[in-house]
Amino acid sequence: MLEIVYQDDHLIAINKPHGLLVHRSSIASDAKEFALQLLRDQVSRHVSPVHRLDRKTGGLLLFAFDKDVEIAMHQQFKNGEVIKKYLAILRGYAPDQLDIDYPLVKENGAIQEAFTSFVTLKRAEIDVALGKHPTSRYSLVEATPTTGRMHQLRKHFAHIFYPIIGDRKHGCNKQNKFFKEQWEMTTMLLHASELSFKHPVSGAQIQLEAPVQAEFLRMMELMKW
């Protein structure tokens, strides 16, 4: 059963598990379960996602029950009217805060502006050697992207050399291997924690929050956070 964190007559939000695809994709033919179908079967109603999360990203995923609401929410996301916050565990001691203004290139070669700001919430140094370093350092950050580009946070944190732990495509292979061998951890430590937006029907301001899931929490406890 999917964890439902919000539901009314028009919208429903879940805390998507890491590793679950939003919907069927030819890119991931190995997948047998999808958030869209699981939620539809769980609530016995048609649902449509109004934004996307990567397969390996956990956290808040918002769906609409009808087409008008779906279109209205798409527009809010497109216009940058939805405030999105993410938690991530990064390699190294990240800066206290930073604005990342770094354009990203789409698969077709088009260049898109992309902007992310983040603050560092906690840092940890653990007594486990990695490579030539006698200890290992990590940061827990809260990131707020104001654009919604594909893999934006993953690419931005890799760009500033503080990659997200567990990100195989854009992250650090040594760290990912280290976490797998040391703690049997293969989850990407990126979690969509908050969504704030204006309800498309009632006009009320909605703020949703989703707690981190088991593997993310296990890694936080490992860091003594």
mmCIF file of C-alpha atoms in Angstrom:
data_model
loop_
_atom_site.group_PDB
_atom_site.id
_atom_site.type_symbol
_atom_site.label_atom_id
_atom_site.label_comp_id
_atom_site.label_asym_id
_atom_site.label_seq_id
_atom_site.Cartn_x
_atom_site.Cartn_y
_atom_site.Cartn_z
ATOM 1 C CA MET A 1 0.000 0.000 0.000
ATOM 2 C CA LEU A 2 1.280 3.431 -0.931
ATOM 3 C CA GLU A 3 1.531 6.012 1.870
ATOM 4 C CA ILE A 4 -1.056 8.729 1.182
ATOM 5 C CA VAL A 5 -0.055 12.040 2.775
ATOM 6 C CA TYR A 6 -2.860 14.214 1.393
ATOM 7 C CA GLN A 7 -6.230 13.675 -0.276
ATOM 8 C CA ASP A 8 -9.262 15.782 -1.132
ATOM 9 C CA ASP A 9 -11.873 15.660 -3.899
ATOM 10 C CA HIS A 10 -9.412 16.933 -6.507
ATOM 11 C CA LEU A 11 -5.838 16.019 -5.507
ATOM 12 C CA ILE A 12 -3.983 13.184 -3.853
ATOM 13 C CA ALA A 13 -0.332 13.016 -2.804
ATOM 14 C CA ILE A 14 1.784 10.014 -1.862
ATOM 15 C CA ASN A 15 5.187 9.475 -0.290
ATOM 16 C CA LYS A 16 6.692 7.594 -3.236
ATOM 17 C CA PRO A 17 9.170 4.860 -2.310
ATOM 18 C CA HIS A 18 12.664 5.020 -3.754
ATOM 19 C CA GLY A 19 12.940 2.763 -6.811
ATOM 20 C CA LEU A 20 9.304 3.042 -7.898
ATOM 21 C CA LEU A 21 8.597 4.423 -11.367
ATOM 22 C CA VAL A 22 5.839 7.014 -11.684
ATOM 23 C CA HIS A 23 4.420 5.319 -14.785
ATOM 24 C CA ARG A 24 5.358 2.845 -17.500
ATOM 25 C CA SER A 25 8.457 3.745 -19.463
ATOM 26 C CA SER A 26 10.289 2.093 -22.330
ATOM 27 C CA ILE A 27 13.536 3.183 -20.646
ATOM 28 C CA ALA A 28 12.891 0.863 -17.691
ATOM 29 C CA SER A 29 11.403 -2.291 -19.174
ATOM 30 C CA ASP A 30 12.425 -4.278 -16.068
ATOM 31 C CA ALA A 31 9.850 -2.523 -13.875
ATOM 32 C CA LYS A 32 6.677 -4.403 -12.994
ATOM 33 C CA GLU A 33 5.043 -1.910 -10.613
ATOM 34 C CA PHE A 34 4.261 1.774 -11.122
ATOM 35 C CA ALA A 35 2.992 4.465 -8.773
ATOM 36 C CA LEU A 36 0.218 5.463 -11.179
ATOM 37 C CA GLN A 37 -1.324 1.989 -11.412
ATOM 38 C CA LEU A 38 -0.759 1.156 -7.736
ATOM 39 C CA LEU A 39 -2.477 4.343 -6.588
ATOM 40 C CA ARG A 40 -5.333 3.981 -9.071
ATOM 41 C CA ASP A 41 -6.005 0.461 -7.790
ATOM 42 C CA GLN A 42 -5.628 1.540 -4.158
ATOM 43 C CA VAL A 43 -8.197 4.363 -4.323
ATOM 44 C CA SER A 44 -10.308 2.879 -7.163
ATOM 45 C CA ARG A 45 -10.224 6.143 -9.111
ATOM 46 C CA HIS A 46 -8.494 7.493 -12.189
ATOM 47 C CA VAL A 47 -5.385 9.525 -11.256
ATOM 48 C CA SER A 48 -2.873 11.526 -13.309
ATOM 49 C CA PRO A 49 0.553 12.694 -12.081
ATOM 50 C CA VAL A 50 0.993 16.475 -12.252
ATOM 51 C CA HIS A 51 4.811 16.414 -11.987
ATOM 52 C CA ARG A 52 7.655 13.907 -12.055
ATOM 53 C CA LEU A 53 10.123 12.282 -9.708
ATOM 54 C CA ASP A 54 13.072 10.159 -10.788
ATOM 55 C CA ARG A 55 12.685 6.451 -10.198
ATOM 56 C CA LYS A 56 15.354 6.465 -7.468
ATOM 57 C CA THR A 57 14.057 9.638 -5.777
ATOM 58 C CA GLY A 58 11.596 9.163 -2.936
ATOM 59 C CA GLY A 59 9.032 11.548 -1.505
ATOM 60 C CA LEU A 60 6.081 13.732 -2.403
ATOM 61 C CA LEU A 61 4.353 12.893 -5.660
ATOM 62 C CA LEU A 62 1.128 14.732 -6.493
ATOM 63 C CA PHE A 63 -1.732 13.412 -8.631
ATOM 64 C CA ALA A 64 -4.991 14.930 -9.885
ATOM 65 C CA PHE A 65 -8.329 13.141 -10.104
ATOM 66 C CA ASP A 66 -9.655 15.094 -13.107
ATOM 67 C CA LYS A 67 -8.300 16.740 -16.253
ATOM 68 C CA ASP A 68 -9.025 20.382 -15.372
ATOM 69 C CA VAL A 69 -7.143 20.128 -12.091
ATOM 70 C CA GLU A 70 -4.310 18.264 -13.797
ATOM 71 C CA ILE A 71 -3.932 21.064 -16.371
ATOM 72 C CA ALA A 72 -4.105 23.773 -13.691
ATOM 73 C CA MET A 73 -1.409 22.105 -11.600
ATOM 74 C CA HIS A 74 0.795 21.532 -14.670
ATOM 75 C CA GLN A 75 0.573 25.267 -15.279
ATOM 76 C CA GLN A 76 1.568 26.095 -11.717
ATOM 77 C CA PHE A 77 4.627 23.866 -11.969
ATOM 78 C CA LYS A 78 5.503 25.322 -15.381
ATOM 79 C CA ASN A 79 5.185 28.888 -14.071
ATOM 80 C CA GLY A 80 7.386 28.172 -11.052
ATOM 81 C CA GLU A 81 4.524 28.828 -8.636
ATOM 82 C CA VAL A 82 5.031 25.579 -6.716
ATOM 83 C CA ILE A 83 7.704 25.661 -3.994
ATOM 84 C CA LYS A 84 9.592 22.351 -3.908
ATOM 85 C CA LYS A 85 12.041 21.274 -1.219
ATOM 86 C CA TYR A 86 14.277 18.231 -1.164
ATOM 87 C CA LEU A 87 16.567 16.577 1.348
ATOM 88 C CA ALA A 88 19.805 15.038 0.111
ATOM 89 C CA ILE A 89 22.918 13.458 1.596
ATOM 90 C CA LEU A 90 26.050 14.616 -0.204
ATOM 91 C CA ARG A 91 29.692 13.605 -0.257
ATOM 92 C CA GLY A 92 31.919 16.038 1.639
ATOM 93 C CA TYR A 93 31.337 19.114 3.767
ATOM 94 C CA ALA A 94 29.029 21.263 1.647
ATOM 95 C CA PRO A 95 28.980 25.083 2.028
ATOM 96 C CA ASP A 96 26.591 26.546 4.615
ATOM 97 C CA GLN A 97 24.463 27.800 1.743
ATOM 98 C CA LEU A 98 24.843 28.273 -1.987
ATOM 99 C CA ASP A 99 22.917 29.346 -5.073
ATOM 100 C CA ILE A 100 23.703 27.227 -8.131
ATOM 101 C CA ASP A 101 22.984 29.041 -11.386
ATOM 102 C CA TYR A 102 24.156 26.536 -13.991
ATOM 103 C CA PRO A 103 22.399 25.885 -17.334
ATOM 104 C CA LEU A 104 21.726 22.270 -18.299
ATOM 105 C CA VAL A 105 21.764 20.708 -21.753
ATOM 106 C CA LYS A 106 18.797 18.600 -22.892
ATOM 107 C CA GLU A 107 19.243 15.398 -24.900
ATOM 108 C CA ASN A 108 18.394 17.320 -28.089
ATOM 109 C CA GLY A 109 21.179 19.811 -27.379
ATOM 110 C CA ALA A 110 18.955 22.664 -26.204
ATOM 111 C CA ILE A 111 20.328 24.695 -23.297
ATOM 112 C CA GLN A 112 17.964 25.375 -20.388
ATOM 113 C CA GLU A 113 18.454 27.789 -17.520
ATOM 114 C CA ALA A 114 18.534 25.951 -14.191
ATOM 115 C CA PHE A 115 18.674 27.392 -10.682
ATOM 116 C CA THR A 116 18.960 25.642 -7.300
ATOM 117 C CA SER A 117 19.579 27.067 -3.848
ATOM 118 C CA PHE A 118 20.446 24.970 -0.827
ATOM 119 C CA VAL A 119 21.333 25.214 2.841
ATOM 120 C CA THR A 120 23.385 22.687 4.782
ATOM 121 C CA LEU A 121 21.470 21.346 7.775
ATOM 122 C CA LYS A 122 24.023 18.950 9.284
ATOM 123 C CA ARG A 123 27.510 17.565 8.695
ATOM 124 C CA ALA A 124 29.111 14.298 9.779
ATOM 125 C CA GLU A 125 32.582 12.794 9.825
ATOM 126 C CA ILE A 126 32.647 9.048 10.323
ATOM 127 C CA ASP A 127 35.651 6.965 11.293
ATOM 128 C CA VAL A 128 35.685 4.825 8.184
ATOM 129 C CA ALA A 129 38.599 5.265 5.780
ATOM 130 C CA LEU A 130 37.950 5.714 2.080
ATOM 131 C CA GLY A 131 40.838 5.846 -0.383
ATOM 132 C CA LYS A 132 43.638 8.067 0.937
ATOM 133 C CA HIS A 133 41.362 9.718 3.519
ATOM 134 C CA PRO A 134 41.340 8.300 7.081
ATOM 135 C CA THR A 135 37.712 9.398 7.619
ATOM 136 C CA SER A 136 34.629 10.079 5.467
ATOM 137 C CA ARG A 137 32.658 13.337 5.443
ATOM 138 C CA TYR A 138 29.027 13.943 4.487
ATOM 139 C CA SER A 139 26.397 16.687 4.532
ATOM 140 C CA LEU A 140 22.617 16.732 4.877
ATOM 141 C CA VAL A 141 21.192 19.579 2.799
ATOM 142 C CA GLU A 142 17.801 21.073 2.015
ATOM 143 C CA ALA A 143 17.583 22.083 -1.638
ATOM 144 C CA THR A 144 15.050 24.359 -3.309
ATOM 145 C CA PRO A 145 15.056 24.191 -7.115
ATOM 146 C CA THR A 146 13.234 27.094 -8.766
ATOM 147 C CA THR A 147 13.344 25.430 -12.177
ATOM 148 C CA GLY A 148 12.319 21.844 -12.941
ATOM 149 C CA ARG A 149 14.894 20.412 -15.313
ATOM 150 C CA MET A 150 15.492 16.694 -15.738
ATOM 151 C CA HIS A 151 17.948 15.418 -13.098
ATOM 152 C CA GLN A 152 18.515 19.046 -12.076
ATOM 153 C CA LEU A 153 19.530 18.460 -8.454
ATOM 154 C CA ARG A 154 21.657 15.464 -9.362
ATOM 155 C CA LYS A 155 23.508 17.417 -12.049
ATOM 156 C CA HIS A 156 23.852 20.575 -9.969
ATOM 157 C CA PHE A 157 25.346 18.821 -6.945
ATOM 158 C CA ALA A 158 27.717 16.885 -9.190
ATOM 159 C CA HIS A 159 28.699 20.185 -10.842
ATOM 160 C CA ILE A 160 29.840 21.693 -7.518
ATOM 161 C CA PHE A 161 31.648 18.422 -6.586
ATOM 162 C CA TYR A 162 29.293 17.417 -3.755
ATOM 163 C CA PRO A 163 27.436 14.559 -5.479
ATOM 164 C CA ILE A 164 24.368 12.867 -4.028
ATOM 165 C CA ILE A 165 25.145 9.516 -2.436
ATOM 166 C CA GLY A 166 23.666 6.647 -4.454
ATOM 167 C CA ASP A 167 23.390 8.601 -7.716
ATOM 168 C CA ARG A 168 24.871 6.151 -10.191
ATOM 169 C CA LYS A 169 24.555 8.336 -13.281
ATOM 170 C CA HIS A 170 25.865 11.671 -11.998
ATOM 171 C CA GLY A 171 27.421 10.756 -8.652
ATOM 172 C CA CYS A 172 30.652 9.273 -7.328
ATOM 173 C CA ASN A 173 31.193 5.601 -8.182
ATOM 174 C CA LYS A 174 33.670 5.153 -5.324
ATOM 175 C CA GLN A 175 31.173 6.459 -2.773
ATOM 176 C CA ASN A 176 28.306 4.433 -4.199
ATOM 177 C CA LYS A 177 30.406 1.256 -4.091
ATOM 178 C CA PHE A 178 31.549 2.150 -0.573
ATOM 179 C CA PHE A 179 27.975 2.517 0.705
ATOM 180 C CA LYS A 180 26.921 -0.718 -0.964
ATOM 181 C CA GLU A 181 29.822 -2.751 0.439
ATOM 182 C CA GLN A 182 29.950 -1.097 3.867
ATOM 183 C CA TRP A 183 26.224 -0.788 4.640
ATOM 184 C CA GLU A 184 24.369 -2.637 1.821
ATOM 185 C CA MET A 185 22.857 0.684 0.766
ATOM 186 C CA THR A 186 21.877 1.162 -2.895
ATOM 187 C CA THR A 187 19.180 3.849 -2.529
ATOM 188 C CA MET A 188 19.790 7.314 -3.980
ATOM 189 C CA LEU A 189 19.672 9.611 -0.964
ATOM 190 C CA LEU A 190 17.390 12.242 -2.462
ATOM 191 C CA HIS A 191 13.941 12.848 -0.970
ATOM 192 C CA ALA A 192 11.181 15.249 -2.064
ATOM 193 C CA SER A 193 10.212 16.551 1.371
ATOM 194 C CA GLU A 194 7.843 19.519 0.808
ATOM 195 C CA LEU A 195 5.423 20.965 -1.740
ATOM 196 C CA SER A 196 3.668 24.323 -1.356
ATOM 197 C CA PHE A 197 1.087 25.554 -3.855
ATOM 198 C CA LYS A 198 -2.264 27.265 -4.315
ATOM 199 C CA HIS A 199 -5.124 24.798 -4.533
ATOM 200 C CA PRO A 200 -6.454 25.033 -8.112
ATOM 201 C CA VAL A 201 -10.100 24.757 -7.009
ATOM 202 C CA SER A 202 -10.428 26.247 -3.507
ATOM 203 C CA GLY A 203 -7.608 28.764 -3.813
ATOM 204 C CA ALA A 204 -6.314 27.753 -0.375
ATOM 205 C CA GLN A 205 -2.584 27.622 0.244
ATOM 206 C CA ILE A 206 -1.546 23.970 0.583
ATOM 207 C CA GLN A 207 1.685 22.824 2.221
ATOM 208 C CA LEU A 208 2.529 19.131 2.110
ATOM 209 C CA GLU A 209 5.334 17.328 3.897
ATOM 210 C CA ALA A 210 6.545 13.740 3.642
ATOM 211 C CA PRO A 211 8.925 12.065 6.111
ATOM 212 C CA VAL A 212 12.062 10.366 4.821
ATOM 213 C CA GLN A 213 11.810 6.649 4.256
ATOM 214 C CA ALA A 214 13.570 3.741 5.937
ATOM 215 C CA GLU A 215 16.868 3.655 4.016
ATOM 216 C CA PHE A 216 17.307 7.426 4.139
ATOM 217 C CA LEU A 217 16.532 7.374 7.858
ATOM 218 C CA ARG A 218 18.992 4.496 8.405
ATOM 219 C CA MET A 219 21.757 6.531 6.764
ATOM 220 C CA MET A 220 20.861 9.589 8.873
ATOM 221 C CA GLU A 221 21.097 7.487 12.026
ATOM 222 C CA LEU A 222 24.432 6.129 10.817
ATOM 223 C CA MET A 223 25.665 9.724 10.585
ATOM 224 C CA LYS A 224 24.253 10.380 14.107
ATOM 225 C CA TRP A 225 21.839 13.013 12.770
#
